[in-house]
Each structure stands twice: as structure tokens, then as C-alpha cells.
Coordinates of C-alpha atoms in Angstrom, one line a residue:
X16 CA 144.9 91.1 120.0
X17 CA 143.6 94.7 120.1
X18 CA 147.1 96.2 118.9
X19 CA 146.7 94.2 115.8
X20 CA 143.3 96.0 114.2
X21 CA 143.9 99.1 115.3
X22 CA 147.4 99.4 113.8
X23 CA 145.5 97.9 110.9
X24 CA 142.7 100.1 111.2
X25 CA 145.6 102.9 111.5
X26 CA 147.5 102.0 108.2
X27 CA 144.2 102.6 106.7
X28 CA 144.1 106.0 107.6
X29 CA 147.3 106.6 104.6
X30 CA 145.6 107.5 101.3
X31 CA 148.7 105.7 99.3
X32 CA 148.8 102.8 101.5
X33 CA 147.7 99.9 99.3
X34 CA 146.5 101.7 96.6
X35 CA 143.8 99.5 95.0
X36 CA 140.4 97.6 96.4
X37 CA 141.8 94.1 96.4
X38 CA 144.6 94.8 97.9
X39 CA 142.7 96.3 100.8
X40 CA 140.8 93.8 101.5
X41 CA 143.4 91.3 101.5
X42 CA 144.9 93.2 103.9
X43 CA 142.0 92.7 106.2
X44 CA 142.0 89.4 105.7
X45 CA 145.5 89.3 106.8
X46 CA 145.1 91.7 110.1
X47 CA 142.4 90.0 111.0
X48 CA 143.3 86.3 110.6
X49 CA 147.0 87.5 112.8
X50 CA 144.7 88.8 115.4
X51 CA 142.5 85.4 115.1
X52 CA 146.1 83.4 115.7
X53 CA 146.6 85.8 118.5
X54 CA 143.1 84.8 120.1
X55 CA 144.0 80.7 119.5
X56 CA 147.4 81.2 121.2
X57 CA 145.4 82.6 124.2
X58 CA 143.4 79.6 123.8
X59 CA 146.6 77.3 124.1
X60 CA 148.5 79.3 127.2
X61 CA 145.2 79.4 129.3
X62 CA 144.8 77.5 132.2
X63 CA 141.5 75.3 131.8
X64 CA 142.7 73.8 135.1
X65 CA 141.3 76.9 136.7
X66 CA 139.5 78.9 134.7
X67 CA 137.5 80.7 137.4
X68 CA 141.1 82.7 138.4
X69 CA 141.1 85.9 136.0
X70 CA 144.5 84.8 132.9
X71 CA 146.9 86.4 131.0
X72 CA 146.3 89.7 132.4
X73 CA 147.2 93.1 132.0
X74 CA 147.3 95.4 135.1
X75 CA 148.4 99.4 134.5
X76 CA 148.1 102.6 135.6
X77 CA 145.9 104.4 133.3
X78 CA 144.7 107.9 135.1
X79 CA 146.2 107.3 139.0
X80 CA 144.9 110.8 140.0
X81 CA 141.1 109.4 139.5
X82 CA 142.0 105.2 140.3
X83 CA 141.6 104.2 136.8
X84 CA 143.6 101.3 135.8
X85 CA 144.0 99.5 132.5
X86 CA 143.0 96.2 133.3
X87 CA 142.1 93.8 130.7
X88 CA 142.1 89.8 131.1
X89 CA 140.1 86.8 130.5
X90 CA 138.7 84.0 132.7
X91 CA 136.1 81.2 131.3
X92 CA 133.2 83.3 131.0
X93 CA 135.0 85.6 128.0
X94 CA 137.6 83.6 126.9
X95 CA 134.9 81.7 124.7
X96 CA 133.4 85.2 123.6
X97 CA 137.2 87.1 123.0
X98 CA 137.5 83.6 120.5
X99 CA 134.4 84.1 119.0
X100 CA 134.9 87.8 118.1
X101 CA 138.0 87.5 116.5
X102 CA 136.9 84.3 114.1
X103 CA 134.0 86.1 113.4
X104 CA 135.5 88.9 112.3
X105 CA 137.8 86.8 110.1
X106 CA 135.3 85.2 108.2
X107 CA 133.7 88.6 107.4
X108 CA 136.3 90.3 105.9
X109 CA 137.6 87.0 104.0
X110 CA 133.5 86.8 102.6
X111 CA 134.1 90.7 101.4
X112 CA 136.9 89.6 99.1
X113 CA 134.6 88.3 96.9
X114 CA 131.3 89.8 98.2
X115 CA 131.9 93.6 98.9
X116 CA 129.1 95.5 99.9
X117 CA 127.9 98.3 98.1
X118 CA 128.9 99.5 94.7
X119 CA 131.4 102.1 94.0
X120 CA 131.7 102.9 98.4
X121 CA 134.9 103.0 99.9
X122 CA 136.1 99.3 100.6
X123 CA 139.3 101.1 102.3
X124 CA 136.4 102.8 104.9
X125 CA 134.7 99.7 105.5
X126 CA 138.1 97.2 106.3
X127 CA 138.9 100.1 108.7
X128 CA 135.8 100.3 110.5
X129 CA 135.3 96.2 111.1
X130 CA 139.2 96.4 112.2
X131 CA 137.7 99.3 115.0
X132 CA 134.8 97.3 115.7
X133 CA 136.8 94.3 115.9
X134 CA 138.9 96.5 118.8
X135 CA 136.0 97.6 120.5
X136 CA 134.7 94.2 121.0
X137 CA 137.7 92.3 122.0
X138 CA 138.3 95.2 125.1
X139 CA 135.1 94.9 126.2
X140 CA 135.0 91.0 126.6
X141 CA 138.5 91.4 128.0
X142 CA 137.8 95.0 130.5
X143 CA 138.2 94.8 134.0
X144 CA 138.0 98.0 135.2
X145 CA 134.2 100.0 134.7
X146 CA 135.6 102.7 133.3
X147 CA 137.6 100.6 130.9
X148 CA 134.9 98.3 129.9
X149 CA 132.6 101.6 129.1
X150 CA 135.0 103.3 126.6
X151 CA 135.2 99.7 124.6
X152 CA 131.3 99.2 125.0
X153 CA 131.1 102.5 123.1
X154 CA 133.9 102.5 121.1
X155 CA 131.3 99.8 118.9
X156 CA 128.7 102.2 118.4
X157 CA 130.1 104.4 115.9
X158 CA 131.7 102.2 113.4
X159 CA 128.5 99.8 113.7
X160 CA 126.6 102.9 112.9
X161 CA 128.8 103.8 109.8
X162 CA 128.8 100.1 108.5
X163 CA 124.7 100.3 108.7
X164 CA 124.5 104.5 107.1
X165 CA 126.9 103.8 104.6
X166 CA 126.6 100.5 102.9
X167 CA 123.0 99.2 103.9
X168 CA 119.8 99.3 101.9
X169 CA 117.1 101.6 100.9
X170 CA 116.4 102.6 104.5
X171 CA 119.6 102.7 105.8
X172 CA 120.2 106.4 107.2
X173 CA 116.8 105.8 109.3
X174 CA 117.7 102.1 110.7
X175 CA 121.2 103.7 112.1
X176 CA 119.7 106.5 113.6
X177 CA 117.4 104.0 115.5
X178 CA 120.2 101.9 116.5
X179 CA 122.2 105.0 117.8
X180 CA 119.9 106.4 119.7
X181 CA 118.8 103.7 121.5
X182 CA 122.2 102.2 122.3
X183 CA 123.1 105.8 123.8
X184 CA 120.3 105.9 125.6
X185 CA 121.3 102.5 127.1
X186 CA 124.8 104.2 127.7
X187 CA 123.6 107.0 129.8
X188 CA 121.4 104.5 132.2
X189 CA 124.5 102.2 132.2
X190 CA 126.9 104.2 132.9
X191 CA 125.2 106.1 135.6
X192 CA 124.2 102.3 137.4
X193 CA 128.2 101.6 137.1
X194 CA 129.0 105.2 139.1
X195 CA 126.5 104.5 141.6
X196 CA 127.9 101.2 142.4
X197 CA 131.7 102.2 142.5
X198 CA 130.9 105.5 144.7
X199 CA 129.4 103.1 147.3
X200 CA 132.3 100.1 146.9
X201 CA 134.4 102.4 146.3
X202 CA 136.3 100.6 143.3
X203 CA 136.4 100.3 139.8
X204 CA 137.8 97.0 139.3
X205 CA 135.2 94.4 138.3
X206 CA 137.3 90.9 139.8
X207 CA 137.0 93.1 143.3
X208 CA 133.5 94.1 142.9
X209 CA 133.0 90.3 141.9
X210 CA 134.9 89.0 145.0
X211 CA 133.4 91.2 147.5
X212 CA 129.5 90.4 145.8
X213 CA 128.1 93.4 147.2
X214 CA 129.3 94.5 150.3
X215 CA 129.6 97.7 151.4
X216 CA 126.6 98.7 149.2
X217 CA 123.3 99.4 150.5
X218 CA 120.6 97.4 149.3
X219 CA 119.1 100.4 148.1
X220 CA 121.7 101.2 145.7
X221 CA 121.9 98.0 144.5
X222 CA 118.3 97.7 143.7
X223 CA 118.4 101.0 141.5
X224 CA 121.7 100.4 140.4
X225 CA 121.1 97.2 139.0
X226 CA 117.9 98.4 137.2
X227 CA 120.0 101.0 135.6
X228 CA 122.6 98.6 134.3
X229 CA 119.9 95.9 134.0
X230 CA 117.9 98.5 131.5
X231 CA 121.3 99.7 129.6
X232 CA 122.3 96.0 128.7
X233 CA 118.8 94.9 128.0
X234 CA 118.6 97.7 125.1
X235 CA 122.0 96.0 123.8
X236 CA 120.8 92.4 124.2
X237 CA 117.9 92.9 123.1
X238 CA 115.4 92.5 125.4
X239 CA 111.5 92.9 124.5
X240 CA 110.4 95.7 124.7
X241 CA 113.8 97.6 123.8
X242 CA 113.9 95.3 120.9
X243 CA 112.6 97.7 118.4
X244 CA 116.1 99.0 116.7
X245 CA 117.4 95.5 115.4
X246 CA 114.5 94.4 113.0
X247 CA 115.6 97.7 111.2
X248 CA 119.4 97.7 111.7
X249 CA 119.4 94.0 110.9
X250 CA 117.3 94.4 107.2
X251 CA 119.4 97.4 106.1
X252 CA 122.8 96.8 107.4
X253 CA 125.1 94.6 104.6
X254 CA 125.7 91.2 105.7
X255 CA 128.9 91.3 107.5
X256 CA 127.3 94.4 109.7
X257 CA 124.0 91.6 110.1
X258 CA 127.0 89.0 110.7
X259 CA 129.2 90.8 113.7
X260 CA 126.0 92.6 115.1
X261 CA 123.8 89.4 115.1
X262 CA 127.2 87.4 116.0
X263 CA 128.9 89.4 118.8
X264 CA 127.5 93.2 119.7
X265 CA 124.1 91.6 120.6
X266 CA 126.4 89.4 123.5
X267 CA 127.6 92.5 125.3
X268 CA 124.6 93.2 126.3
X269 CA 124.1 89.7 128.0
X270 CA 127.9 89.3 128.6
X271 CA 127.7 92.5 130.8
X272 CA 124.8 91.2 133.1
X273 CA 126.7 88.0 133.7
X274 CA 130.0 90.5 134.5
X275 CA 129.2 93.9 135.6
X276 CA 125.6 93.6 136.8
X277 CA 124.7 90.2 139.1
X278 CA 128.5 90.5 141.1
X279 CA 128.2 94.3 141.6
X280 CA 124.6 94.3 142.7
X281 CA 123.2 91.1 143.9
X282 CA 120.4 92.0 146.1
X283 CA 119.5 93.7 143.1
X284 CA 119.5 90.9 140.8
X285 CA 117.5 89.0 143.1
X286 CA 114.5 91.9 143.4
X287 CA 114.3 92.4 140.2
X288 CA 114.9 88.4 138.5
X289 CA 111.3 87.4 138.4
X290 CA 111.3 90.7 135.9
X291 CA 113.6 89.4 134.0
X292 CA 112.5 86.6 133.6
X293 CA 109.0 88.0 132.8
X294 CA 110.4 90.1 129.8
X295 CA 112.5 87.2 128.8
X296 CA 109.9 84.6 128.2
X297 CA 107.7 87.4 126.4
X298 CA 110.2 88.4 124.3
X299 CA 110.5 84.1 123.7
X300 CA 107.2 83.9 122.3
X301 CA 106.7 87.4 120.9
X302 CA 109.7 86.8 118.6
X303 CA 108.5 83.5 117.3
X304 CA 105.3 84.9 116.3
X305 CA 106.7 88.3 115.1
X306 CA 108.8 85.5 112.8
X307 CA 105.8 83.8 111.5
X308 CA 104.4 87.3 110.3
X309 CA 107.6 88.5 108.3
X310 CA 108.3 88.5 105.0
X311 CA 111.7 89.7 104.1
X312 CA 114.0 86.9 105.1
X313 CA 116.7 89.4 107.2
X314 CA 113.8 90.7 109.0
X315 CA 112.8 87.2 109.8
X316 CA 116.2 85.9 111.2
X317 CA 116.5 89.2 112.7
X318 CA 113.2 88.7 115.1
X319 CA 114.6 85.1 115.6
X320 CA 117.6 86.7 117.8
X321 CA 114.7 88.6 119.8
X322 CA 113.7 85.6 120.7
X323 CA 116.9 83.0 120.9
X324 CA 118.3 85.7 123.2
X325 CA 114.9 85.7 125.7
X326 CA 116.3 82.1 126.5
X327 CA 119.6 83.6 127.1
X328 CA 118.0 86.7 129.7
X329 CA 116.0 83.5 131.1
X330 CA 119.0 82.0 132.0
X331 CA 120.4 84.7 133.6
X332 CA 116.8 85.4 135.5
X333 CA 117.5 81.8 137.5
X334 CA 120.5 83.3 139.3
X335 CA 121.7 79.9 139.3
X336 CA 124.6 77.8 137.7
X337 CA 122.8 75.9 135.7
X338 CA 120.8 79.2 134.1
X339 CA 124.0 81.1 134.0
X340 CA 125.5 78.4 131.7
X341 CA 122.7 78.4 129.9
X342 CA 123.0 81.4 129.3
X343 CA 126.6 81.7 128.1
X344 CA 126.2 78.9 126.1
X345 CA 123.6 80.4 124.3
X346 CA 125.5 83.1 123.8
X347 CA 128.3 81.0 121.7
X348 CA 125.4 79.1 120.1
X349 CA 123.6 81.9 119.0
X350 CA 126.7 83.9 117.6
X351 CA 127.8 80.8 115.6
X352 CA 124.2 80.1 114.2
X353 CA 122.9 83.1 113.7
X354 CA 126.3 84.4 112.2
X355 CA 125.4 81.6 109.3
X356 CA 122.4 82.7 108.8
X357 CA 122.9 86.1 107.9
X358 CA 125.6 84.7 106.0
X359 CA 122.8 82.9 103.8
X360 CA 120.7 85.1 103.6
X361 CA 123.1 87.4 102.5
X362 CA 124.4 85.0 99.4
X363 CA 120.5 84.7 98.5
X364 CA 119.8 88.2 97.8
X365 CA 123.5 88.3 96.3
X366 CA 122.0 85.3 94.2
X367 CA 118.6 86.3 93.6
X368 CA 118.5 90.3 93.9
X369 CA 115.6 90.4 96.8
X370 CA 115.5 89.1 100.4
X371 CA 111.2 88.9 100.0
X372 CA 109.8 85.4 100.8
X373 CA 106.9 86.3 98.1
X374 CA 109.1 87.5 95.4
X375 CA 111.4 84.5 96.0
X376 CA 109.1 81.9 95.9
X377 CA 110.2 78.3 96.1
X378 CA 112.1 75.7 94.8
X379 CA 115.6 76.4 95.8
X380 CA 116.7 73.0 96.5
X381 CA 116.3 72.5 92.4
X382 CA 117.8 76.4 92.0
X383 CA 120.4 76.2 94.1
X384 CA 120.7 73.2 95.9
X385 CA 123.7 73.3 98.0
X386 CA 123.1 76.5 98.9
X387 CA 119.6 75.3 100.2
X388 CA 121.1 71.8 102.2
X389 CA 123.6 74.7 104.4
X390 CA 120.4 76.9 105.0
X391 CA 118.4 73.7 106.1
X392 CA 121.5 72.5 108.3
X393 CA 121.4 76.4 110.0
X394 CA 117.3 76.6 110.5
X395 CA 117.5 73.4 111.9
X396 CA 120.3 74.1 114.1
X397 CA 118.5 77.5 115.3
X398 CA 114.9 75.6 116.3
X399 CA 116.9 73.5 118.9
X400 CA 117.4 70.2 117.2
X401 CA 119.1 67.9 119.8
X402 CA 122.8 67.6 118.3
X403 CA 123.5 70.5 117.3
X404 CA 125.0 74.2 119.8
X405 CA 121.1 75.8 119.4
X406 CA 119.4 72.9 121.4
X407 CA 122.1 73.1 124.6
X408 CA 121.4 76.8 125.4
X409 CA 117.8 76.8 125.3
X410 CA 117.4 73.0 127.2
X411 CA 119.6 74.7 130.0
X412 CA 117.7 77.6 130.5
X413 CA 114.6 75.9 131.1
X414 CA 116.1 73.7 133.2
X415 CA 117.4 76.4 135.0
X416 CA 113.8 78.2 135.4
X417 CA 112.4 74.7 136.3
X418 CA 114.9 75.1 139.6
X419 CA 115.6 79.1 140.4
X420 CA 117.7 80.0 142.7
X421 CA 116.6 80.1 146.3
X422 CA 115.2 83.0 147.0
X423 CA 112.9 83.5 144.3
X424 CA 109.4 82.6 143.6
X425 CA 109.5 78.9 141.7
X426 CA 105.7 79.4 141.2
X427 CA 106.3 82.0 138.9
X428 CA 109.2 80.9 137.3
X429 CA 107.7 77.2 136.6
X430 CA 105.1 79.1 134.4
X431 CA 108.3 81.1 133.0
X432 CA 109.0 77.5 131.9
X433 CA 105.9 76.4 130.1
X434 CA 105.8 79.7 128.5
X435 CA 109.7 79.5 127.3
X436 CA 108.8 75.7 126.0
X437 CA 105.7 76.6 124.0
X438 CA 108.3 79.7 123.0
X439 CA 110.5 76.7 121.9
X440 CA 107.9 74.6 119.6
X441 CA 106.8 78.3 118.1
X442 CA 110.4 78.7 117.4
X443 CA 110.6 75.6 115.4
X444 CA 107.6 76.1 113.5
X445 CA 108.3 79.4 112.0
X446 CA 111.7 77.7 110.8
X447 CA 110.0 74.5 109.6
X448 CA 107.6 77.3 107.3
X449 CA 110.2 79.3 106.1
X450 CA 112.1 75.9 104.7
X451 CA 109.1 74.6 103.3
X452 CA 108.1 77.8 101.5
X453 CA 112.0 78.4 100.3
X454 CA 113.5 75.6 99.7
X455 CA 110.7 73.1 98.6
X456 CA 108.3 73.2 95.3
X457 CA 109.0 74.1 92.2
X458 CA 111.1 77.4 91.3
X459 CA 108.7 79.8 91.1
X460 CA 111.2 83.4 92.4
X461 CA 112.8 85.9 90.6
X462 CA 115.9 85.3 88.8
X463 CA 119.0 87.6 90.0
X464 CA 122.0 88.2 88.5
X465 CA 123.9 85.3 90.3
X466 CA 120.5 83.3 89.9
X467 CA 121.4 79.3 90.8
X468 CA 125.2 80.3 91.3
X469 CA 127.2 77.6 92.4
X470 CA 128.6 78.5 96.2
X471 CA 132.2 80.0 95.6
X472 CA 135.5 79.0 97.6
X473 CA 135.1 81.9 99.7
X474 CA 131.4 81.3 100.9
X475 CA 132.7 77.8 101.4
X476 CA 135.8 79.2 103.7
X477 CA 133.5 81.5 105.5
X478 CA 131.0 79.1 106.2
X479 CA 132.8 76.0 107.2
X480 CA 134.4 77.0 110.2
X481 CA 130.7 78.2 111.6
X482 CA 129.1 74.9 110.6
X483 CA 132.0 72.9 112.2
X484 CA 131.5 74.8 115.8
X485 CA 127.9 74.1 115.8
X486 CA 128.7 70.4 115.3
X487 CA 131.2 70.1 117.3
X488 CA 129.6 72.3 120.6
X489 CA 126.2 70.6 119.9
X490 CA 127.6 66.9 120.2
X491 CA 130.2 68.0 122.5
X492 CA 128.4 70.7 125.2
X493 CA 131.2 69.9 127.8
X494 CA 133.7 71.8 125.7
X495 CA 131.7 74.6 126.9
X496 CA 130.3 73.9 129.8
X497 CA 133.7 72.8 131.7
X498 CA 134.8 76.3 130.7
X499 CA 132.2 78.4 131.7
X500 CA 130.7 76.3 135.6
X501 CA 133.7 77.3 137.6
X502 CA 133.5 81.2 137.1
X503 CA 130.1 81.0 137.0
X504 CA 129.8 79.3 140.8
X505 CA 132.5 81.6 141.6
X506 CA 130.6 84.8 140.5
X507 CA 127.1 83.5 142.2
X508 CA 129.4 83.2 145.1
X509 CA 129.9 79.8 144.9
X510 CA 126.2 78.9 145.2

């Protein structure tokens, strides 16, 4: 799966290979769907039987002088997120075919870059050794970076510079909370660290150790109030750089709590949980109401994540099975929602020539109407209607706070809970607004250059496959959930 995009990536590299736009990003299409066929054959050869054991591994000698060992595999908890990646990735670069961003900038540059992304992602949903899994957690930041500097909007240059910044920032306190760990266990290897859940590190180091790894992922995540790059990277960036950063990057932050951070220090998870989960349910209800203030419809989805993901930290704050589900289902939900929104909005400004709420007006259901039924279908999938992937994640994770995990305070976290559920009817109002002012009345907003524009047989292809998954994971949660529970008891130590 890797190989694939970066040869791709590679090819790109030749000045006269593929000469000609189109052809480039055809090409990227066609890397990128091989590398999506690679991911569902991974699908069909893994054991679901016993998807707790660590599958279709890949065990070598990397630097033997220092211990470090490529190690890469997947078990339930990534397998859904290594699947997600690479069909997300897909349906970006088949939307650029018709819908490149930016006029007259290098389409070669930007197929290359998702292709490196792409790479980056996969290894670290797939790493198994620390060391491993930080060199793919930063191999993201610089592509990401370029995507947003070179092909986003009017405040572009300053919106990357936050993001960068901030995510090396997170780096530095990460990688320093992984060191500390493996000096003390004196191993790299995450299934070890994840089989031993602790031992041999003093509780010390595990408190301060997990705070530093807890604070790195959190900036990633984002958790409130570390939340302060994405608004900007997610107004400015183009809308595949919205899609894959709203979709996937924002889940290795969460994905590496669940994976490096609660099996490598558990005492320390357990000190600092009711933290967590503090932060978590603030970020909940400060993201709805940041939502009901905004007025550029990016900016708006892009506060949504700050909260949908506080349900996600939530879930991870219970320290239980059920919160830990939560969690990674929220995670799937979240990248397959939120992917379509950005997709939307992206086709209305395409459409319209401005993402502003005022400057749009209303009436789109007369303007546009099929393009208003798929952003009704993805609002109401995002506020939690029962049915549909949003509603799973969220139900979970206060289900999981309603019930902790043994050792901490249920007091605390039983207000966690009411606060998370007003969080929830918040949530659904700011989407209910935003519909009513878009989509209903008459049209009143600025014709674009596509103004009214029928959807095309690309945005169709794009979409579908999102709209599908939400279906079919919100009628279906055990297609999930039988995936994930094993590993998940496994990695709580079978609690």
C-alpha cells in the first residue's frame, strides 16, 4: 500500500513524465485507486476471527545497532482507519479531475504531494515500532503544509504557518513522552509495550510521559484549547487538503492515544482522564457555539470537527471498552461525514464563488436542488440523527462517561455526561440553522460562475461512496464494533 504512492509520487519527480495536466491527474487517480484495491485485499485476507492478534505483518531490521525495527501491521483498531485513508485519498484526486485547485499552479506538484501524504498516513495507522510511527506522523506535515501555502485562499501563507508550528510543537512533546517511555521499558515496539501495559515503568514516568504524549496528540486531534490552527487551515486550504485533513490527519491524533499513549502509560491515563475528559466536553460545547457564531461555511464545518472530535477524546477519557469504541467509531464516522462536507462546501463556492453564509443567502433547494438534498443528508448525518454513522460515535461515548472505568471519579464524569448531551442538542441546532438559512427561502445569494450547476459525474463518483458508508455503518454499527471490541479489551488489558 505505501510502495504504490510513493513510486507514484516518485514518477512525478520526471519533468517529461506525462507531459500534460490531464494526464497527471489521471495518473493519480490510477495510483491511488491500485493502492485503494491494495487496502480492500487487506480487508479480504484479514482474520476478523481474531482481530485483536496484530495481521499481515512486516517485521525487519531497520537500524540493529540502535534496536530499531521496521514493523508495520494492522489489527482491528487500524485496519478500519488504513481503509479509510486510502478511499479517501481516492475520491480526492478523482474530484481534482474535474475540480483542480487553483489556477495556473502546478497540478503535477499537487498529485505528488496527496500521493506523500497518502504514504505518510497509511505508515502511521500501520507503525509498530515508536520510532517508526514518528517518522510517518511527520512525514504528513510538510506536504499538508504545501497543499494549504500553495493552493489555498487569500490567507493561505499565514493558516500553514499556524498549522506548522503547532503540529511541531506537538512533535517535540511527543516524541520526547515516547523516549521517556522506551528508556524505562526498554523497547520500541508498540504490541510489547501493549502487552506488558506498563510494567517496568515507574508511575512517575508514566504520569509525565503520558502528559507529554497526551499534549502532542491533543494538538493533532484537536483538542480545546490547542484547537486554534484548524479554523484557519480548514478556510484556506482547497477542498481536498479540507477533505484528507478533516478526513484522516485529524485521527492520528486520537488514533495515537488509543495506540501509543493508554498501553504505554496506563497509570498515567488514569491520573490524568478526568482531564481529558474535562477538555473534551468543553471543547463539545465550545465548538457548537463557536458554530453558531460563524459565517463562512468552511469555518463553520471546520469548528464542527472541534467539537465531533471532544466526543471522540470523551471516549477515550472513560478508559473503558465501551468509550474506547466509541471513540474509534467516531473516528470512521467523523472522517466519512465530515469528508462530505467539505466536499459540499467545496462544490458551493465552486458553484457560487463565496463560501459567506450572508453573501449566499438562501434558496438553494430552488438554485440547486440536488446539490442541497446531499448537504441536508450530510448536516443531518453530522448532528447525530439515529440511522445514520454520526449518531453511533457520540451515543457511545456518553454511554461510556455514564459508566467510567473503575478507578475514576463517576461523579465527575456523570456531569461530563450532561454537559456532552447538551453539547449534542447545541450540535444539532447550529446544523438545523445553517440548513434553514441555505437551503430554504427564496434565492437571494450571489450568482458564481457555475451558479445552479447541475452536480457532474465526478462529484457524483466522489460523493457516493461516502454517502453509502454512512448508511451502511449507521444502520449497521456492528460492522464496526465487532472489529474494533476485541483489541480494544485486549489493550485495556482485557478489562
Amino acid at each position: 500500500m505505501m510502495a504504490l504512492p510513493l513510486l507514484g509520487a516518485l514518477a512525478l519527480l520526471v519533468p517529461a513524465f506525462l507531459p500534460g495536466d490531464d494526464a497527471v491527474r489521471r495518473f493519480g487517480v490510477g495510483v491511488s485507486g491500485a493502492t485503494l484495491l491494495v487496502a480492500l485485499s487487506a480487508l479480504t485476507a484479514f482474520d476478523f476471527g481474531d482481530p485483536a492478534r496484530m495481521q499481515l505483518e512486516v517485521d525487519r531490521a531497520w537500524a540493529p545497532s540502535i534496536g530499531l525495527r521496521l514493523h508495520l501491521g494492522a489489527d482491528g483498531i487500524s485496519l478500519p482507519l488504513v481503509v479509510l485513508t486510502a478511499l479517501l485519498t481516492f475520491l480526492c484526486l478523482l474530484y481534482t479531475v474535474k475540480h483542480p485547485p487553483g489556477d495556473g499552479r502546478s497540478v503535477r506538484l499537487l498529485v505528488a504531494l496527496v500521493l506523500v501524504l497518502e504514504v505518510g498516513l497509511l505508515g502511521t495507522f500501520t507503525a509498530l515500532d515508536m520510532i517508526v510511527f514518528f517518522v510517518f506522523f511527520e512525514v504528513v506535515l510538510i506536504p499538508m503544509y504545501a497543499i494549504i501555502a500553495i493552493w489555498g485562499g487569500a490567507a493561505r501563507r499565514a493558516a500553514a504557518t499556524k498549522f506548522i508550528l503547532y503540529t511541531l510543537l506537538g512533535s517535540g512533546l511527543l516524541l520526547a513522552g515516547m523516549l521517556l517511555v522506551a528508556v524505562n521499558a526498554g523497547t520500541l515496539d508498540l504490541t510489547q509495550l501493549a502487552r506488558t501495559h506498563g510494567a517496568g515503568v515507574p508511575r512517575g514516568v508514566q504520569l509525565t510521559a503520558f502528559a507529554l504524549m497526551g499534549l502532542g496528540f491533543a494538538i493533532k486531534a484537536p483538542m480545546w484549547p490547542l484547537h486554534t490552527w484548524l479554523p484557519d487551515a480548514h478556510t484556506e486550504a482547497p477542498t481536498v487538503g479540507s477533505v484528507l485533513l478533516a478526513g484522516v490527519l485529524l485521527k492520528m491524533g486520537t488514533y495515537g492515544l488509543v495506540r501509543v499513549a493508554l498501553p504505554a502509560a496506563p497509570a498515567g491515563a488514569e491520573f490524568w482522564a478526568p482531564w481529558l475528559g474535562l477538555l473534551a466536553v468543553v471543547g463539545i460545547v465550545y465548538g457548537a457555539l463557536a458554530c453558531l457564531a460563524q459565517r463562512d461555511l468552511k469555518r463553520m464545518i471546520a469548528y464542527s470537527s472541534v467539537g465531533h472530535m471532544g466526543f471522540v477524546l470523551l471516549g477515550i477519557a472513560t478508559l473503558t471498552p465501551v468509550g474506547v469504541n466509541a471513540a474509534l467509531f467516531g473516528n470512521i464516522a467523523h472522517g466519512l461525514i465530515t469528508g462530505l462536507l467539505f466536499f459540499l462546501a467545496g462544490a458551493v463556492k465552486d458553484r457560487y464563488g463565496t463560501g459567506d453564509l450572508d453573501e449566499l443567502g438562501g434558496g438553494l433547494l430552488a438554485s440547486a436542488p440536488r446539490l442541497a438534498a446531499l448537504l441536508t443528508f450530510a448536516c443531518v448525518a453530522s448532528l447525530g440523527l439515529p440511522g445514520l454513522a454520526g449518531f453511533w460515535g457520540e451515543m457511545l461515548a456518553l454511554l461510556g462517561a455514564y459508566r467510567p472505568g473503575g478507578g475514576l471519579p463517576r461523579g465527575v464524569f456523570l456531569a461530563f455526561t450532561a454537559v456532552g448531551a447538551a453539547g449534542a442538542v447545541l450540535t444539532a441546532a447550529y446544523f438545523l440553522r445553517l440548513l434553514a438559512r441555505l437551503t430554504h427561502g427564496r434565492p437571494a445569494g450571489r450568482a458564481g460562475p457555475g451558479g445552479g450547476a447541475a452536480v457532474s459525474a465526478y462529484e457524483y463518483a466522489a460523493w457516493a461512496p461516502l454517502i453509502a458508508l454512512t448508511l451502511l455503518v449507521g444502520l449497521w454499527p456492528k460492522t464496526l464494533l465487532d472489529v474494533t471490541t476485541a483489541p480494544v479489551r485486549a489493550l485495556l488489558g482485557g478489562g
